[in-house]
Structures are given as structure tokens and as C-alpha cells.
Coordinates of C-alpha atoms (C1' of nucleotides) in Angstrom, one line a residue:
Chain A
M140 CA -19.7 -14.0 20.2
S141 CA -16.4 -14.5 18.5
V142 CA -15.3 -12.1 15.7
R143 CA -15.4 -13.6 12.3
V144 CA -13.9 -11.8 9.3
R145 CA -13.6 -13.0 5.7
F146 CA -11.5 -12.2 2.7
A147 CA -13.5 -13.1 -0.4
P148 CA -11.5 -12.7 -3.7
S149 CA -12.7 -13.8 -7.0
P150 CA -10.2 -15.9 -8.8
T151 CA -10.2 -13.9 -12.0
G152 CA -6.5 -12.9 -11.9
L153 CA -3.5 -12.8 -9.7
L154 CA -3.8 -11.5 -6.1
H155 CA -3.7 -7.7 -6.4
I156 CA -1.7 -5.7 -3.9
G157 CA -4.9 -3.9 -3.0
G158 CA -6.4 -7.3 -2.3
A159 CA -3.4 -8.3 -0.3
R160 CA -3.9 -5.2 1.8
T161 CA -7.5 -5.9 2.4
A162 CA -6.7 -9.5 3.3
M163 CA -4.1 -8.3 5.7
Y164 CA -6.5 -5.9 7.4
C165 CA -9.1 -8.7 7.7
Y166 CA -6.6 -11.0 9.2
L167 CA -5.4 -8.3 11.6
I168 CA -8.8 -7.4 12.8
A169 CA -9.8 -11.0 13.3
K170 CA -6.6 -11.8 15.2
A171 CA -6.6 -8.6 17.2
Q172 CA -9.9 -9.6 18.6
G173 CA -9.1 -13.3 19.0
G174 CA -11.5 -14.3 16.2
Q175 CA -11.4 -16.3 13.0
F176 CA -10.2 -15.3 9.6
V177 CA -11.9 -17.0 6.7
L178 CA -11.1 -17.3 3.0
R179 CA -14.0 -17.6 0.6
I180 CA -13.6 -17.9 -3.1
E181 CA -16.2 -16.0 -5.1
D182 CA -16.2 -17.8 -8.4
T183 CA -19.7 -17.3 -9.7
D184 CA -18.4 -15.6 -12.8
L185 CA -17.7 -18.9 -14.6
E186 CA -16.3 -17.1 -17.7
R187 CA -13.5 -15.4 -15.9
S188 CA -12.8 -17.6 -12.8
K189 CA -9.9 -19.9 -13.1
K190 CA -8.7 -22.7 -10.8
E191 CA -5.0 -21.7 -11.4
Y192 CA -5.7 -18.2 -10.1
E193 CA -7.3 -19.6 -7.0
E194 CA -4.3 -21.8 -6.3
K195 CA -1.9 -18.9 -7.0
M196 CA -3.8 -16.6 -4.7
I197 CA -3.7 -19.1 -1.9
D198 CA 0.0 -19.6 -2.5
D199 CA 0.6 -15.8 -2.4
L200 CA -1.4 -15.3 0.7
K201 CA 0.7 -18.0 2.3
W202 CA 3.9 -16.3 1.1
L203 CA 2.7 -13.1 2.8
G204 CA 2.1 -15.0 6.0
I205 CA -1.6 -14.3 6.1
V206 CA -3.0 -17.5 7.3
Y207 CA -6.7 -18.3 7.4
D208 CA -8.5 -20.5 9.8
E209 CA -11.2 -21.7 7.4
G210 CA -11.2 -21.9 3.6
P211 CA -11.2 -24.1 0.6
E212 CA -9.1 -27.3 1.0
K213 CA -8.5 -26.4 4.6
G214 CA -12.2 -26.8 5.5
G215 CA -14.2 -25.6 8.5
K216 CA -17.7 -26.0 9.8
F217 CA -19.2 -23.3 7.5
G218 CA -18.1 -24.8 4.2
P219 CA -17.9 -25.3 1.4
Y220 CA -15.9 -22.1 0.9
R221 CA -16.2 -21.9 -2.8
Q222 CA -19.3 -20.2 -4.1
S223 CA -19.5 -22.5 -7.1
E224 CA -20.1 -25.3 -4.6
R225 CA -23.0 -23.5 -2.9
L226 CA -25.2 -22.7 -5.9
D227 CA -28.2 -24.6 -4.7
L228 CA -28.3 -22.6 -1.5
Y229 CA -28.4 -19.3 -3.5
K230 CA -31.0 -20.6 -5.9
D231 CA -33.3 -21.9 -3.2
L232 CA -33.2 -18.6 -1.4
A233 CA -33.8 -16.7 -4.6
W234 CA -37.0 -18.7 -5.2
K235 CA -37.9 -18.4 -1.6
L236 CA -37.9 -14.6 -2.0
V237 CA -40.0 -15.0 -5.1
K238 CA -42.6 -17.0 -3.2
E239 CA -42.6 -14.3 -0.5
G240 CA -43.2 -11.6 -3.1
K241 CA -39.8 -10.0 -2.4
A242 CA -38.4 -10.9 -5.8
Y243 CA -39.9 -11.8 -9.2
P244 CA -39.1 -13.3 -12.6
C245 CA -38.5 -10.7 -15.2
F246 CA -38.7 -11.4 -18.9
L247 CA -37.2 -8.3 -20.3
T248 CA -34.9 -9.0 -23.3
K249 CA -31.4 -7.5 -23.6
E250 CA -32.6 -5.2 -26.4
E251 CA -35.5 -3.9 -24.3
L252 CA -33.1 -3.2 -21.5
D253 CA -30.6 -1.4 -23.6
A254 CA -33.4 0.8 -25.0
L255 CA -34.5 1.7 -21.4
T256 CA -31.0 2.6 -20.4
E257 CA -30.6 4.8 -23.5
K258 CA -33.8 6.5 -22.7
A259 CA -32.7 7.2 -19.1
I260 CA -29.4 8.7 -20.4
A261 CA -31.3 10.9 -22.8
E262 CA -33.5 12.2 -20.0
K263 CA -30.9 14.2 -18.1
N264 CA -31.3 14.4 -14.3
A265 CA -32.8 10.9 -14.3
P266 CA -30.9 8.1 -12.5
H267 CA -30.1 5.2 -14.8
T268 CA -31.9 2.8 -12.7
Y269 CA -34.5 0.4 -13.9
H270 CA -37.8 0.0 -12.2
G271 CA -39.3 -3.3 -13.1
Q272 CA -42.0 -3.6 -15.6
Y273 CA -42.6 -7.2 -14.6
R274 CA -42.8 -6.8 -10.9
D275 CA -46.6 -7.0 -10.8
L276 CA -47.0 -9.8 -13.3
A277 CA -49.3 -12.4 -11.8
P278 CA -47.3 -15.4 -10.5
E279 CA -49.4 -17.8 -12.6
E280 CA -48.7 -15.7 -15.7
A281 CA -45.0 -15.8 -14.9
Q282 CA -45.0 -19.5 -14.3
K283 CA -46.7 -20.0 -17.7
R284 CA -44.0 -18.2 -19.5
I285 CA -41.3 -20.0 -17.6
D286 CA -42.9 -23.3 -18.5
A287 CA -43.0 -22.2 -22.1
G288 CA -39.2 -21.8 -21.9
D289 CA -39.0 -18.0 -22.0
E290 CA -35.7 -16.7 -20.9
F291 CA -35.9 -14.8 -17.5
V292 CA -33.9 -13.4 -14.6
I293 CA -35.0 -13.0 -11.0
R294 CA -35.0 -9.4 -9.9
F295 CA -35.2 -8.1 -6.4
K296 CA -38.2 -6.0 -5.5
N297 CA -36.8 -2.7 -4.3
H298 CA -39.0 -0.6 -2.1
Q299 CA -37.2 2.7 -2.7
K300 CA -36.4 3.3 0.9
T301 CA -33.6 5.3 2.4
Y302 CA -31.0 3.1 4.1
T303 CA -28.5 4.2 6.7
F304 CA -25.7 2.2 8.2
N305 CA -22.7 2.9 10.3
D306 CA -19.4 2.2 8.6
L307 CA -16.4 1.6 10.8
V308 CA -14.3 3.9 8.8
R309 CA -16.8 6.2 7.0
G310 CA -19.1 6.8 9.9
E311 CA -22.8 7.1 9.1
V312 CA -23.5 6.5 5.4
T313 CA -26.9 7.2 3.9
F314 CA -28.2 6.0 0.6
G315 CA -31.2 7.7 -0.9
P316 CA -34.2 5.9 -2.4
D317 CA -33.4 6.4 -6.1
M318 CA -30.0 4.8 -6.1
V319 CA -30.9 1.5 -7.6
G320 CA -33.8 -0.1 -9.3
D321 CA -35.0 -3.7 -9.2
F322 CA -31.7 -5.4 -9.6
V323 CA -31.0 -8.9 -10.8
I324 CA -30.2 -11.6 -8.2
L325 CA -30.4 -14.7 -10.5
R326 CA -29.1 -14.5 -14.0
S327 CA -30.8 -16.0 -17.0
T328 CA -28.2 -18.7 -16.9
G329 CA -29.5 -19.6 -13.5
M330 CA -26.3 -18.3 -11.9
P331 CA -26.7 -16.1 -8.9
V332 CA -25.1 -12.7 -8.8
Y333 CA -22.3 -11.3 -6.5
N334 CA -24.4 -9.1 -4.2
F335 CA -26.8 -12.0 -3.5
C336 CA -24.2 -14.7 -2.9
C337 CA -22.1 -12.4 -0.8
V338 CA -24.9 -11.6 1.6
I339 CA -26.1 -15.2 1.9
D340 CA -22.5 -16.4 2.6
D341 CA -21.7 -13.6 5.1
W342 CA -24.9 -14.4 6.8
K343 CA -24.6 -18.2 6.8
M344 CA -20.9 -18.1 7.6
E345 CA -21.8 -15.9 10.6
M346 CA -19.5 -13.1 9.7
T347 CA -19.4 -10.3 12.2
H348 CA -17.3 -7.9 10.1
V349 CA -17.1 -7.2 6.4
I350 CA -13.9 -5.5 5.6
R351 CA -13.4 -4.5 1.9
A352 CA -12.3 -1.7 -0.3
E353 CA -14.2 1.5 -0.8
E354 CA -15.2 0.5 -4.3
H355 CA -17.7 -1.8 -2.7
L356 CA -19.4 1.0 -0.7
P357 CA -22.3 1.4 -3.2
N358 CA -22.9 -2.4 -3.2
T359 CA -23.7 -2.1 0.5
L360 CA -27.1 -0.6 -0.4
R361 CA -28.2 -3.7 -2.4
Q362 CA -26.8 -5.9 0.3
L363 CA -28.6 -4.1 3.0
M364 CA -31.9 -4.7 1.2
I365 CA -31.1 -8.3 0.7
Y366 CA -30.3 -8.8 4.4
E367 CA -33.6 -7.2 5.2
A368 CA -35.5 -9.4 2.8
L369 CA -33.8 -12.5 4.2
G370 CA -34.5 -11.4 7.8
A371 CA -30.8 -11.5 8.6
E372 CA -28.8 -9.2 10.7
P373 CA -26.2 -7.2 8.7
P374 CA -22.6 -7.4 9.9
I375 CA -20.4 -4.4 10.8
F376 CA -19.1 -2.9 7.6
C377 CA -15.7 -1.4 7.2
H378 CA -14.9 0.2 3.8
V379 CA -11.2 0.8 3.6
S380 CA -9.8 3.5 1.5
L381 CA -8.7 2.8 -2.1
L382 CA -5.2 2.4 -3.3
I383 CA -4.5 4.7 -6.2
G384 CA -1.7 5.3 -8.8
H385 CA 0.2 8.4 -9.7
D386 CA -2.7 9.6 -11.8
R387 CA -4.9 9.3 -8.7
Q388 CA -7.0 6.6 -10.3
K389 CA -7.7 3.3 -8.8
L390 CA -4.6 1.2 -8.9
S391 CA -4.7 -1.2 -11.9
K392 CA -2.4 -3.1 -14.2
R393 CA -1.4 0.0 -16.2
H394 CA 0.2 1.4 -13.1
G395 CA 3.0 -1.2 -13.3
A396 CA 3.5 -4.1 -11.0
T397 CA 0.3 -4.5 -9.1
S398 CA 0.2 -8.2 -8.3
V399 CA 1.8 -9.9 -5.3
T400 CA 3.3 -12.4 -7.6
Q401 CA 5.3 -9.7 -9.4
Y402 CA 6.8 -8.5 -6.2
R403 CA 7.5 -12.1 -5.1
D404 CA 9.2 -12.7 -8.5
Q405 CA 11.4 -9.6 -7.9
H406 CA 12.4 -11.0 -4.5
Y407 CA 10.8 -8.4 -2.4
L408 CA 10.4 -9.4 1.3
P409 CA 6.9 -10.3 2.3
Q410 CA 7.4 -8.5 5.6
A411 CA 8.3 -5.3 3.7
L412 CA 5.2 -5.6 1.5
N413 CA 3.0 -6.2 4.5
N414 CA 4.5 -3.4 6.4
Y415 CA 4.2 -0.9 3.6
L416 CA 0.7 -1.9 2.6
C417 CA -0.4 -1.8 6.2
L418 CA 0.6 1.8 6.6
L419 CA -1.3 2.9 3.5
G420 CA -4.5 3.9 5.1
W421 CA -3.8 2.9 8.7
S422 CA -1.4 4.3 11.2
H423 CA 0.3 2.8 14.2
P424 CA -0.9 4.2 17.6
E425 CA 2.6 5.0 18.5
E426 CA 3.5 6.2 15.0
R427 CA 6.0 3.3 14.6
D428 CA 6.7 2.6 11.0
I429 CA 8.9 -0.4 10.8
F430 CA 7.2 -3.5 12.2
Q431 CA 6.3 -7.1 11.7
L432 CA 2.7 -8.1 11.2
E433 CA 2.6 -10.2 14.4
D434 CA 3.9 -7.3 16.4
I435 CA 0.9 -5.1 15.7
I436 CA -1.8 -7.7 16.3
P437 CA -2.1 -6.6 19.9
V438 CA -2.2 -2.9 19.0
F439 CA -4.3 -3.1 15.9
D440 CA -6.9 -0.4 16.3
L441 CA -9.9 -0.2 14.0
N442 CA -10.3 3.5 14.7
R443 CA -7.0 4.3 13.0
F444 CA -8.1 3.9 9.4
N445 CA -7.7 6.9 7.1
K446 CA -10.7 7.8 5.0
S447 CA -9.0 9.2 1.9
A448 CA -7.4 7.2 -0.9
A449 CA -3.7 6.4 -0.6
L450 CA -1.2 6.7 -3.4
Y451 CA 0.9 3.6 -4.0
D452 CA 4.6 4.6 -4.1
I453 CA 7.2 2.0 -5.0
Q454 CA 10.1 4.2 -3.8
K455 CA 8.7 4.0 -0.3
L456 CA 8.1 0.2 -0.6
N457 CA 11.8 -0.1 -1.5
F458 CA 12.7 1.8 1.6
F459 CA 10.7 -0.7 3.7
N460 CA 12.3 -3.5 1.9
Q461 CA 15.7 -2.2 2.8
Q462 CA 14.8 -1.8 6.5
H463 CA 13.5 -5.3 6.7
L464 CA 16.5 -6.7 4.9
K465 CA 18.6 -5.1 7.6
L466 CA 16.5 -6.8 10.2
K467 CA 17.5 -10.2 8.9
S468 CA 20.2 -12.4 10.6
G469 CA 23.4 -13.3 8.7
P470 CA 22.3 -16.9 7.9
E471 CA 18.9 -15.6 6.7
L472 CA 20.5 -13.1 4.5
V473 CA 22.8 -15.6 3.0
T474 CA 19.9 -17.9 2.2
H475 CA 18.2 -15.0 0.4
I476 CA 21.3 -14.0 -1.5
L477 CA 21.9 -17.6 -2.6
E478 CA 18.4 -17.7 -4.0
V479 CA 19.1 -14.9 -6.4
L480 CA 22.7 -15.5 -7.4
P481 CA 23.6 -17.4 -10.6
K482 CA 24.5 -21.0 -10.1
D483 CA 28.2 -20.6 -10.9
H484 CA 28.7 -17.4 -8.8
P485 CA 32.0 -17.6 -6.9
F486 CA 30.2 -16.4 -3.7
R487 CA 28.9 -19.9 -3.4
A488 CA 32.5 -21.2 -3.0
F489 CA 32.9 -19.2 0.3
D490 CA 32.4 -21.0 3.5
S491 CA 29.3 -20.0 5.5
A492 CA 31.2 -17.8 8.0
K493 CA 32.6 -15.8 5.2
Q494 CA 29.3 -15.7 3.3
E495 CA 27.7 -14.2 6.4
K496 CA 30.4 -11.7 6.8
V497 CA 30.0 -10.6 3.2
A498 CA 26.2 -10.5 3.5
L499 CA 26.1 -8.4 6.7
F500 CA 28.7 -6.1 5.2
F501 CA 26.9 -5.4 1.9
V502 CA 23.4 -5.3 3.2
E503 CA 23.9 -1.6 4.1
K504 CA 24.2 -0.8 0.4
V505 CA 21.1 -2.5 -1.1
Q506 CA 17.4 -2.1 -1.0
L507 CA 16.6 -5.3 -2.7
V508 CA 18.3 -8.7 -2.4
T509 CA 18.8 -8.7 -6.2
E510 CA 21.1 -5.8 -5.9
F511 CA 23.7 -7.9 -4.0
E512 CA 25.0 -9.4 -7.2
Q513 CA 26.2 -6.1 -8.5
Q514 CA 27.6 -5.1 -5.1
L515 CA 29.6 -8.4 -5.0
D516 CA 31.4 -7.5 -8.2
V517 CA 33.9 -5.5 -6.2
L518 CA 35.0 -8.8 -4.7
F519 CA 34.6 -11.2 -7.6
K520 CA 35.1 -9.3 -10.8
A521 CA 38.6 -8.6 -11.9
Q522 CA 37.9 -5.5 -13.9
L523 CA 35.2 -3.1 -13.0
E524 CA 33.8 -0.3 -15.1
S525 CA 36.2 2.6 -15.3
N526 CA 35.3 6.3 -15.3
E527 CA 36.9 9.7 -15.4
E528 CA 37.9 9.7 -11.7
V529 CA 39.6 6.3 -12.1
A530 CA 41.5 7.5 -15.1
E531 CA 42.7 10.6 -13.1
V532 CA 43.9 8.5 -10.2
E533 CA 45.6 6.2 -12.6
S534 CA 47.5 9.1 -14.0
W535 CA 49.1 10.1 -10.7
E536 CA 52.7 9.1 -10.3
T537 CA 52.1 7.8 -6.8
T538 CA 49.5 5.3 -8.0
G539 CA 52.1 3.6 -10.1
L540 CA 54.4 3.4 -7.1
I541 CA 51.6 1.9 -5.0
R542 CA 50.9 -0.6 -7.6
D543 CA 54.5 -1.8 -7.8
Y544 CA 54.7 -2.1 -4.1
I545 CA 51.4 -4.0 -3.7
K546 CA 52.3 -6.3 -6.6
S547 CA 55.5 -7.3 -4.9
Q548 CA 53.7 -7.9 -1.6
V549 CA 50.9 -10.0 -3.2
E550 CA 53.6 -12.0 -5.0
V551 CA 55.1 -12.8 -1.6
L552 CA 51.8 -13.8 -0.2
M553 CA 51.1 -16.0 -3.1
A554 CA 54.4 -17.7 -2.9
D555 CA 53.4 -18.6 0.7
G556 CA 50.2 -20.1 -0.7
V557 CA 47.9 -17.5 1.0
Q558 CA 44.3 -17.5 -0.3
N559 CA 43.2 -14.1 0.9
A560 CA 45.0 -11.1 2.4
S561 CA 44.1 -10.6 6.0
S562 CA 43.1 -7.3 7.6
D563 CA 46.5 -7.3 9.2
T564 CA 48.4 -7.5 5.9
F565 CA 46.2 -4.7 4.6
N566 CA 47.2 -2.5 7.6
E567 CA 50.9 -3.4 7.0
W568 CA 50.6 -2.3 3.4
L569 CA 48.9 0.9 4.4
G570 CA 51.6 1.6 7.1
Y571 CA 54.5 0.9 4.7
I572 CA 53.2 3.2 2.0
K573 CA 52.6 6.0 4.5
K574 CA 55.8 5.7 6.4
E575 CA 58.4 4.4 3.9
M576 CA 56.9 5.8 0.6
K577 CA 55.7 9.0 2.2
I578 CA 52.4 8.9 0.3
K579 CA 49.4 10.0 2.3
G580 CA 46.0 11.5 2.1
K581 CA 44.0 11.3 -1.0
P582 CA 46.8 9.9 -3.2
L583 CA 47.2 7.1 -0.7
F584 CA 43.6 6.0 -0.3
K585 CA 42.3 6.7 -3.7
G586 CA 45.5 5.2 -5.2
L587 CA 45.2 2.1 -3.1
R588 CA 41.5 1.8 -3.9
V589 CA 42.1 2.0 -7.7
V590 CA 45.0 -0.4 -7.6
L591 CA 43.1 -2.9 -5.5
T592 CA 39.6 -2.6 -6.8
T593 CA 39.9 -0.8 -10.1
Q594 CA 37.3 1.7 -8.8
A595 CA 37.5 5.2 -7.4
E596 CA 34.9 4.6 -4.7
G597 CA 33.4 1.7 -2.9
P598 CA 33.1 -0.1 0.4
D599 CA 35.7 0.2 3.2
L600 CA 39.0 -1.2 1.8
K601 CA 40.2 -2.8 5.0
E602 CA 37.0 -4.8 5.1
I603 CA 36.9 -5.6 1.4
I604 CA 40.5 -6.7 0.9
P605 CA 40.5 -9.7 3.3
L606 CA 37.3 -10.9 1.5
T607 CA 38.7 -10.6 -2.0
P608 CA 40.0 -13.8 -3.4
M609 CA 43.7 -13.8 -4.2
A610 CA 43.1 -14.8 -7.8
I611 CA 41.1 -11.6 -8.4
L612 CA 43.7 -9.4 -6.8
K613 CA 46.4 -11.1 -8.9
D614 CA 44.3 -10.3 -12.0
R615 CA 43.8 -6.7 -11.1
L616 CA 47.5 -6.2 -10.5
G617 CA 48.5 -7.9 -13.7
I618 CA 50.5 -10.7 -12.1
Chain B
rG155 C1' -26.2 12.6 -15.9
rC156 C1' -27.4 10.3 -11.1
rU157 C1' -25.7 8.3 -6.2
rC158 C1' -22.1 7.8 -2.7
rC159 C1' -17.2 8.7 -0.7
rU160 C1' -13.2 12.1 0.0
rA161 C1' -9.8 16.9 0.9
rU162 C1' -3.1 18.4 6.3
rC163 C1' 4.1 19.0 3.2
rG164 C1' 5.4 16.3 -3.9
rU165 C1' 4.0 11.3 -1.3
rC166 C1' 2.4 8.2 3.2
rU167 C1' 0.5 10.2 7.6
rA168 C1' -0.1 12.4 13.2
rG169 C1' -3.4 16.0 15.1
rC170 C1' -9.8 16.4 14.1
rC171 C1' -14.5 12.7 17.6
rC172 C1' -13.4 15.7 23.2
rG173 C1' -11.9 23.6 19.7
rG174 C1' -6.7 26.9 22.9
rU175 C1' -0.6 23.0 24.6
rC176 C1' -0.1 23.5 16.5
rU177 C1' 5.0 29.5 15.1
rA178 C1' 1.0 21.9 12.6
rG179 C1' 4.6 16.4 14.6
rG180 C1' 6.8 11.9 12.1
rA181 C1' 8.2 9.0 7.7
rC182 C1' 9.7 8.6 2.2
rA183 C1' 11.9 11.5 -1.5
rC184 C1' 15.0 15.9 -2.2
rC185 C1' 18.9 19.5 -0.4
rG186 C1' 22.9 20.7 3.2
rC187 C1' 26.3 19.6 7.2
rC188 C1' 28.8 15.9 10.4
rU189 C1' 30.9 11.0 10.5
rU190 C1' 33.6 7.8 7.1
rU191 C1' 40.4 10.5 4.1
rU192 C1' 35.9 7.4 -0.8
rC193 C1' 30.7 5.2 -1.5
rA194 C1' 26.9 3.5 1.5
rC195 C1' 25.0 3.3 6.6
rG196 C1' 24.3 6.5 10.6
rG197 C1' 23.6 11.3 13.1
rC198 C1' 22.1 16.4 12.7
rG199 C1' 19.6 20.2 10.1
rG200 C1' 16.7 22.4 5.9
rU201 C1' 12.9 23.2 1.9
rA202 C1' 7.7 21.9 2.0
rA203 C1' 1.0 21.4 4.0
rC204 C1' -4.3 22.6 7.2
rA205 C1' -8.1 23.4 -1.0
rG206 C1' -11.2 28.2 -1.2
rG207 C1' -15.1 31.1 0.9
rG208 C1' -18.6 32.0 4.6
rG209 C1' -20.3 31.3 9.5
rU210 C1' -20.3 29.6 15.1
rU211 C1' -16.6 31.2 19.0
rC212 C1' -12.7 35.3 23.1
rG213 C1' -10.3 31.5 20.1
rA214 C1' -11.0 26.7 14.5
rA215 C1' -6.5 22.3 11.1
rU216 C1' -10.2 20.8 14.6
rC217 C1' -17.6 22.3 14.8
rC218 C1' -21.5 23.9 10.7
rC219 C1' -22.7 25.5 5.6
rC220 C1' -21.4 26.5 0.6
rU221 C1' -18.0 26.3 -3.5
rU222 C1' -14.2 23.9 -5.9
rG223 C1' -11.0 19.8 -6.7
rG224 C1' -10.3 14.4 -6.6
rG225 C1' -12.3 9.4 -6.6
rA226 C1' -15.6 5.3 -6.8
rG227 C1' -20.1 3.2 -8.3
rU228 C1' -23.9 3.4 -11.8
rA229 C1' -23.9 -4.6 -15.2
rC230 C1' -27.5 -10.9 -16.2
rC231 C1' -18.4 -8.4 -13.1
rA232 C1' -16.8 -9.0 -8.5

RNA sequence: GCUCCUAUCGUCUAGCCCGGUCUAGGACACCGCCUUUUCACGGCGGUAACAGGGGUUCGAAUCCCCUUGGGAGUACCA
């Protein structure tokens, strides 16, 4: 039987990086075993679910390169893939369980429920679970109240058993009999509840593996009970460790940028995000750390998940982004740079060969594409910010001499209509100053640098100068 | 409170299942050196960890128990 794995987000917000990580693991597991990866939208919470979020999530998944074989819009033979379009299925099965005596209508009001919870809290050592007062109400009696229009929910009849299952990452997990009471499967609004829909869909969609974050671990108990009541075979569960923030709490909005959209907006590379996220809780069999998603599909090993929570560290993400940036080809880099540069940036005026040259040269110096703009200033901005060192170099007598010489040379070049100095001309300048003017060492290089770039440090001069437009040089020299 | 999960450098982790090869390996960050007459890149090196206590064993990071710490869940959210 083919492996089938699903990612089932609820569209109540933007795609969270934790969600992206789970989706990626699902995708990887499915693909590693030649199976299918399915996207299912869990939108039974009508209050909070929004169509825009669903669209945005799908778009972000696409951006990450996590492609699903079946899902909303795309279709597939197990559809529909939106829970809001499968409501009749859940309701029918809920009532089927009622008929079989495995669930029952409950008429407890909200106030009565609250009172019970308070009482449980007051009695220390007691689990805050509810054991149904209506579970033994005669079916005819219940029907009478329903017909009379009394508000009700359907609760699952829990038999207080111990459940054990084998989790792919946790190993054997056991839940004691007092963990939950008779929980709701159908709300008073007639809407089914997450744990119920989830089981039905995973069953009907023939999922072989359920991969999700550890926060869902306690839900597994309820789900196991539902599988049993339905007479369905549970899938293999795999509860992946949680992503946490610097306070060691579950990663959430207050930890800063936590949605894929935010990283996308900041022009992070999807490959970098995938790569970093993948290594948070999973390790490469050969301990490789920089890779593309496609490359690890053949080696993706389900036994290499780490059990403990992983701290999300943006500094390391930045490192991965830098590494993946350096993996890009010249033309790819130029495209990325062009995306983030202002419309009127002079870099755009360069021909593509020169653009590539510049891109490949400066990529060493940045972690994010957005940092290129500032790096490019050394080429395109006449006057850069001064500092103490610049002032000191300026004060040297030799620096003035160098300036006068360079000025005269640039004037000659300009008279010839030259657009940019070549690396040869730069070498000539260097040779002349050294031999004829007898300036060498620090005064030579620092002096030249300050004269040519108005800065005391920066990229290799002999690379930079041929790329600097003559107009900028002219400006810097005060011609 | 109750239930479940979890514990190796500051962080991500390898090693644990199948005890000796672990004076615990790699990566990020940090520091130093080399390279570059600068910066960055790169190369080399350094600081830095088996939570604590009991067992079992000739031998434990690895197996067992307890303690402590951390986390999650505890909904008519997902």
C-alpha cells in the first residue's frame, strides 16, 4: 500500500513557520517513500477561518516548493479537501455512533458545565474531566427533548480505558484512563469538532501516517477512541518536537516574525528557510547541513527525529540564507537583486555581464539579498559616511599627493571619453604611485582607498574601481 | 491541580536502540591566528556540554529507578 501523508492546517492565520516545518516533513516522508502528500483544510471553526488565509497558505507553500498531490482546487479522488465541504459525512457518522450507543446527546447548559469545572478545580487531585450526566438518558427521552427544541451537543461515550500506541518519534506512549471525560464531537451549532473530523478524514482519505507537532500528542487519545468506535485502523503517528522561542515557550507571534509570509516579504530564500527548518529536530544521516530539499528526499530517514523541543534562532537562519545565496548562479543572483533594488537604482543601467560580475563579487559580503543595496553604495554613491579613520588618512600628506595624481589621470581618461577605469589602469596608477612617488604600504593603499571610495575599508580596490562609474569617481575627486 | 512529553556545549545537533573505539564529534554564535597591505570570504585553532542522585556492570552519555528543571495539553479552538 502506498504511503499517504497529509498536512492539515486550519486557515485561521498566516502559515506559521512551525506549520511550514511540519508540512515539509510530511512532504519529505511521503516523497521518500514514493507516496502521496495531501493538503486538507480544516475549517470547521467558522468564526476564525478565512478564505484569504487559505489562499495565502497555499501560496506560501508553493513559494517554499512544497507541492501536494491532492488538495483543494487541485482535487483528487478523496475529495473534497475542505472540511467545511464534508460536514454531512461527519454528522452522519456522529449520529451513527449515537445509534450504536457509542455517543449520546447531552443537554448540559454552559452554566452547569462551568459549575462542574469549578468544582473539579476546587477538589484538588481531581482531573478536570467531565463524566457525562446524560450518558444513560433513555434514547426516547433524549429524542423528546431534541424535538422540543432543547439545545444539545453530542458527546462521545468514553470507557475509561488505557490506550497505548507506538509513536514514530516518541516510541511507546501510554494514556491512563482518567485523562479525558465524555468529550464533545458535535457542537450545539451542529458543527463537528476537530478531533472527530480529523479522524474521519484521515480514515476516509486513507492516510497511512499522521505527522504533526507534539502539541497534538494529547489529542491522540481522543482520536484513538474514535478510531476504535468507528472500527477503523489508526494510522502511524509521528509527533514531531515543538519549535520554541528564546523563553523556551512554544513559538508564537510575540517571538517576532513567525509567519512564512514575513520571511518572504523580507526576501529570505525559500531554500534557506526549508534547510534551516528541516534541521530543527531532524539530522542528516551524514551530518550534512547545507542542502536542497530535493537532495534529501532519498536519504530522509524517519528515525532521525529529535525528541526535544528546538529553539528557533534567526541568527542561524541568516547563516543558511547566506550559504544558499552563495549557491545561486550569477543570473539568478541578479534577478534577486533587481527585485529588491529601487526603480531608479543606477545598478539597473549596467549591462547584464557587469551586473553579474557585481553580484558575484558582493555576494560574499551579505546574508540577505536586501543587504546588497548598501553594499552597492561603494560603487554608486559619491560620498560615503566618514569616520575617524577616514579623517586620519585624509590628514596624511601622501593622501593629498595621491589625490592630485589620480585626479589628473581621471581627467585624461575622461578626455578620452572612457566610461570606467579598467583593472589595467588601476594597476598603472598603483605602479606609478609606488615607483615614481615613492609611496608604499599603508599610506599607499589606505590613501588610494580613501581617495577613490571615500572610505577607509571595503572590497578589493582593483575589483571595485573598474566597476565604479566614471561620474562617481569624478564626483569623489572633486572634478 | 491532573495527564502526557522531554533533558549532550549559549543555540541546533551527532553519539544512546546494539554499554568499552567518547580525554564526547560537527554546525551557528563568540574569541584568536593565517590569508587578504583594508573589510568580507576562506583556512586553521580556541572557549564551551553528557541536569543531579542512586543503582546494574569489570566498565554507563549510552540500561534501570528517583529527584529536579523545562514544555505541552487540560474547550461546544485547531
